[in-house]
Short mmCIF file of C-alpha atoms in Angstrom, two decimals:
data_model
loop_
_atom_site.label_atom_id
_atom_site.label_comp_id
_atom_site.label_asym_id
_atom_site.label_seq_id
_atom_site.Cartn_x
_atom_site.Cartn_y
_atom_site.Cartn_z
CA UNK A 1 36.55 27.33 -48.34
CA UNK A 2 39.52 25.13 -49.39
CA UNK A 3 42.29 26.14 -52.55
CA UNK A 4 44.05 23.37 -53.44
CA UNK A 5 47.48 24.38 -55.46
CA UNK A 6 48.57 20.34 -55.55
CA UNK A 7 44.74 20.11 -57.63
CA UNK A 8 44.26 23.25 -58.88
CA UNK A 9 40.53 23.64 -57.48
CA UNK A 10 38.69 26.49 -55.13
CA UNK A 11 35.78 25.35 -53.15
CA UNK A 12 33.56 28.16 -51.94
CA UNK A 13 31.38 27.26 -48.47
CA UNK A 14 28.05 27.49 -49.04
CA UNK A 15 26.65 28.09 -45.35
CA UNK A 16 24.78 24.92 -44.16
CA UNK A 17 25.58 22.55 -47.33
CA UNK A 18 27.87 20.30 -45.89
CA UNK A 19 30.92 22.74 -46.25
CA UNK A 20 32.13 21.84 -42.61
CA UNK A 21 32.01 18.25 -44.17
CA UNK A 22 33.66 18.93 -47.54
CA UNK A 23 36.13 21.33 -45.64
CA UNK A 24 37.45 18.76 -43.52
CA UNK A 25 37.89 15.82 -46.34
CA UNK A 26 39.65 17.96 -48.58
CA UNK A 27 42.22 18.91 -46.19
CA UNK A 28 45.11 17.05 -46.98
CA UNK A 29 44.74 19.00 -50.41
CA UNK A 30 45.06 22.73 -48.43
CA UNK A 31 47.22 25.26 -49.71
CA UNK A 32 48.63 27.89 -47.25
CA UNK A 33 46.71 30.65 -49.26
CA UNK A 34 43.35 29.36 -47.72
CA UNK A 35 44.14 30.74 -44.10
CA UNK A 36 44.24 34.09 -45.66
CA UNK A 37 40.08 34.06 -46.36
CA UNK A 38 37.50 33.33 -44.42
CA UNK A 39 35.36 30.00 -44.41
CA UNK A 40 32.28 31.87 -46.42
CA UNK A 41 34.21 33.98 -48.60
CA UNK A 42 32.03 35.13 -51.37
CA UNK A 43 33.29 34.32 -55.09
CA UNK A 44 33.27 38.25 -55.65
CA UNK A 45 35.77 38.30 -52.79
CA UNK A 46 37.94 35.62 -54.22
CA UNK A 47 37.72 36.76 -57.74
CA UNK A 48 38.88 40.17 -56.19
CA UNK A 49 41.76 39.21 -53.87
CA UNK A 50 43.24 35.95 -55.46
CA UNK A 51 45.70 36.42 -58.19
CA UNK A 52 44.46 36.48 -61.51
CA UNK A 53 45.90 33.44 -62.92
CA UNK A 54 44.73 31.62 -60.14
CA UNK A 55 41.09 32.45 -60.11
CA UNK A 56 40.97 31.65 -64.10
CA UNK A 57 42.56 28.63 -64.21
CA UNK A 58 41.59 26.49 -61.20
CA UNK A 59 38.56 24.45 -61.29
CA UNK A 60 35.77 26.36 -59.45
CA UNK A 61 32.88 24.46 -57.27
CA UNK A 62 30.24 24.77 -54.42
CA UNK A 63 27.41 22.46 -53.04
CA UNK A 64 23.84 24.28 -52.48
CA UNK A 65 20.94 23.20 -50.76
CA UNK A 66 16.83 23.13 -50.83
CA UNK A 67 15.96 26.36 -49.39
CA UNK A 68 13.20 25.20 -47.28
CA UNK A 69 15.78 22.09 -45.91
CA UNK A 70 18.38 24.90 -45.46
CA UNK A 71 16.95 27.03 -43.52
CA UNK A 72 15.61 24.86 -41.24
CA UNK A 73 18.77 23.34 -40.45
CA UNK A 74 20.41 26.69 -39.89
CA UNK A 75 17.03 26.88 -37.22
CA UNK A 76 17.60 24.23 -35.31
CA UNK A 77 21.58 24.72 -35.68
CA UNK A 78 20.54 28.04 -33.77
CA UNK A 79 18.56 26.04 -30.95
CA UNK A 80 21.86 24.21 -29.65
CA UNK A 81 21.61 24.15 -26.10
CA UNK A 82 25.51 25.00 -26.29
CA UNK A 83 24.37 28.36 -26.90
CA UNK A 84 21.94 28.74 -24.05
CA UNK A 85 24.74 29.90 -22.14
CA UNK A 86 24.81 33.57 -21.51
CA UNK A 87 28.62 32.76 -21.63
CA UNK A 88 28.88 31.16 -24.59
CA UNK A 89 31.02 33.57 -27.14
CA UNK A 90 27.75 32.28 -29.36
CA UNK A 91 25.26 33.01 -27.20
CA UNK A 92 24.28 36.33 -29.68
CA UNK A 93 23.14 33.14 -32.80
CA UNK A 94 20.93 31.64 -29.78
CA UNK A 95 17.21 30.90 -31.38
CA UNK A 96 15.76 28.41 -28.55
CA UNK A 97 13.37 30.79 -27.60
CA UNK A 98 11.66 31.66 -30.96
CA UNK A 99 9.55 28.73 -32.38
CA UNK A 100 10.17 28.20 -36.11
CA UNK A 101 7.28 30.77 -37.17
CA UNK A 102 8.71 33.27 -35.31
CA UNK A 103 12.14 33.05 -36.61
CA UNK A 104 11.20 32.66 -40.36
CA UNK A 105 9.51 36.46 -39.20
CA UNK A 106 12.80 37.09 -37.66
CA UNK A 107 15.73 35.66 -39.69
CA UNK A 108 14.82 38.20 -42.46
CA UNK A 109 16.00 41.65 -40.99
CA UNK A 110 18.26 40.36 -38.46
CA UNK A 111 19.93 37.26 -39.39
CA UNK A 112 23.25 36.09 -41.57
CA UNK A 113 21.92 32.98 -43.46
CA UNK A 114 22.96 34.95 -46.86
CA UNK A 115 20.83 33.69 -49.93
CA UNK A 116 23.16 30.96 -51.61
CA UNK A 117 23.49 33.39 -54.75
CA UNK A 118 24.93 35.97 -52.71
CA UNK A 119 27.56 33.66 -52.67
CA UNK A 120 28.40 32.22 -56.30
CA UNK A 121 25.91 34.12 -58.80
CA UNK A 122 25.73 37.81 -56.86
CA UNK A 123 23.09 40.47 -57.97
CA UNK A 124 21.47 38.44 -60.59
CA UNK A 125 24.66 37.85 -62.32
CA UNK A 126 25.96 34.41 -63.62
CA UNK A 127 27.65 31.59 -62.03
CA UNK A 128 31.07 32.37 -60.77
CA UNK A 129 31.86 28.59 -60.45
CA UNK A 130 32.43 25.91 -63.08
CA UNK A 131 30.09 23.55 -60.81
CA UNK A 132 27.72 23.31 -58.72
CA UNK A 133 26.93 19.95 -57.01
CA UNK A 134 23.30 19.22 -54.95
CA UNK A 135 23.57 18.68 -50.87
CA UNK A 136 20.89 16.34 -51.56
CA UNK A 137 23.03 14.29 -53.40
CA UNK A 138 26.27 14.99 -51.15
CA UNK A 139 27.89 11.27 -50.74
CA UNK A 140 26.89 10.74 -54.24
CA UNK A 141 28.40 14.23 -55.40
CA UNK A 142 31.30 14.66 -53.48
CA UNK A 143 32.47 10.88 -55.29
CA UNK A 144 31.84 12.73 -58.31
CA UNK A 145 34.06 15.54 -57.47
CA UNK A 146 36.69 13.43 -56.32
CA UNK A 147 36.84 11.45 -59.77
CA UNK A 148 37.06 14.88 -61.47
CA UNK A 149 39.33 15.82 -59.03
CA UNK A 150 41.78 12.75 -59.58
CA UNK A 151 41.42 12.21 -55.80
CA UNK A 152 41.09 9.49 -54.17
CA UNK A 153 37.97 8.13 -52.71
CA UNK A 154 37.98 10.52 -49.28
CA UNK A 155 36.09 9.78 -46.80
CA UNK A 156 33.49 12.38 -46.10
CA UNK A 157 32.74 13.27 -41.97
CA UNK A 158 29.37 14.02 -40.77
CA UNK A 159 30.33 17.50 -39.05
CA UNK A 160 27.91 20.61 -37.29
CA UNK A 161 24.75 18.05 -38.38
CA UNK A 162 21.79 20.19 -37.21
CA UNK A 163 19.29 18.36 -34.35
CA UNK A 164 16.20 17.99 -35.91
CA UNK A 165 13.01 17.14 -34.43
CA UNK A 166 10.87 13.92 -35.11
CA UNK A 167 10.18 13.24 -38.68
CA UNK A 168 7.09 13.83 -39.87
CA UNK A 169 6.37 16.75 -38.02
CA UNK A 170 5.96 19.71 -39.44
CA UNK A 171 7.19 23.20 -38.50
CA UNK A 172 6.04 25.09 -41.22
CA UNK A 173 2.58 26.99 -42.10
CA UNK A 174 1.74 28.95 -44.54
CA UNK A 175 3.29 32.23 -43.95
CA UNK A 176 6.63 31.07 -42.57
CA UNK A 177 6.64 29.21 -46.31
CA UNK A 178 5.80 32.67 -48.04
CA UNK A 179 8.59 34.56 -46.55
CA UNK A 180 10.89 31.76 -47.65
CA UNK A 181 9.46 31.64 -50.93
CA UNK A 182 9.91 35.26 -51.42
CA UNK A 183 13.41 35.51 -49.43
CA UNK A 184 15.45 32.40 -51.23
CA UNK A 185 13.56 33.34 -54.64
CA UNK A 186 16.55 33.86 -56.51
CA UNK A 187 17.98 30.69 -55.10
CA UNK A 188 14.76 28.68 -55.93
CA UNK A 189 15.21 29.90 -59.50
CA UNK A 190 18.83 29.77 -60.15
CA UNK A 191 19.09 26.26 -58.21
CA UNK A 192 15.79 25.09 -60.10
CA UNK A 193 14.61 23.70 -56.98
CA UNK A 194 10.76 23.75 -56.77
CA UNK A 195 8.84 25.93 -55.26
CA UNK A 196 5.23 25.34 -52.44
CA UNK A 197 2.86 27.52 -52.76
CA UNK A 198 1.41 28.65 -49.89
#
């Protein structure tokens, strides 16, 4: 999360959408009232806690990200062997041992990947951000944002990049899809990104 009083902007982190990324680019545009919140502070929590004029005025924006490309990433972000270690202050977000069916069973009751509505359009309500740019898109995007921004071009770090395993190998089947589906449904719809049946 990054407020910028020098450009008048709040970006809120989506979890695994390049927010480490976008975090660490926009940092020469910091204002001290960003250490006061935490890196995934919600929009409600913002809206709540910043000053009024603040939260109306500044230009409001987040990145999202395909569910199913998400949530993998946050998997295999999990399976770090960093986190192996029994002594790792981590250790608790540790995944190596479930394969990928097994934690799309899991992440559901006992995880914190937080649908990416629960973080700019809470309990069905509207967008609580002027924009919202694609992950997909991010290089692409985040030039974007800079022009609107009246930035100049930043250059944009490739930061907490998830391992993945060999393309073209799939992880999924049918079930660990369904429970995604049903899970991320309100991101699928608000996001208009498109849905595989199972």
């Amino acid at each position: 999360m990054v407020i910028s009083d020098s450009h008048r902007f709040i970006f809120l982190a989506v979890p695994k959408a390049g927010s480490s990324s976008i975090e660490t680019a926009l940092a020469p545009c910091t204002s001290e009232l960003t250490s006061q919140f935490n890196k995934h502070a919600t929009g409600l929590k913002l809206k709540r806690d910043l000053p009024p004029e603040i939260w109306s005025s500044y230009f409001k924006f987040a990145f999202v990200r395909n569910p199913y490309d998400r949530i993998e990433s946050w998997y295999y972000y999990r399976r770090r062997a960093a986190l192996a270690d029994p002594n790792h202050p981590n250790h608790d977000l540790y995944t190596g041992d479930k394969t990928f069916a097994e934690f799309a069973l899991w992440f559901p009751r006992h995880d914190m990947i937080f649908k990416q509505t629960d973080f700019i359009a809470p309990h069905g309500g509207g967008l609580m951000v002027d924009q919202v740019y694609r992950f997909e898109h991010l290089h692409n995007e985040f030039s974007s944002l800079c022009k609107r921004l009246r930035l100049p071009r930043l250059a944009l770090p490739k930061i907490r990049a998830s391992e993945r395993q060999a393309k073209g190998q799939s992880i999924w089947n049918a079930e660990s899809r369904r429970i995604v589906n049903e899970y991320f449904a309100e991101d699928f719809a608000m996001f208009d990104y498109p849905i595989i049946e199972t």
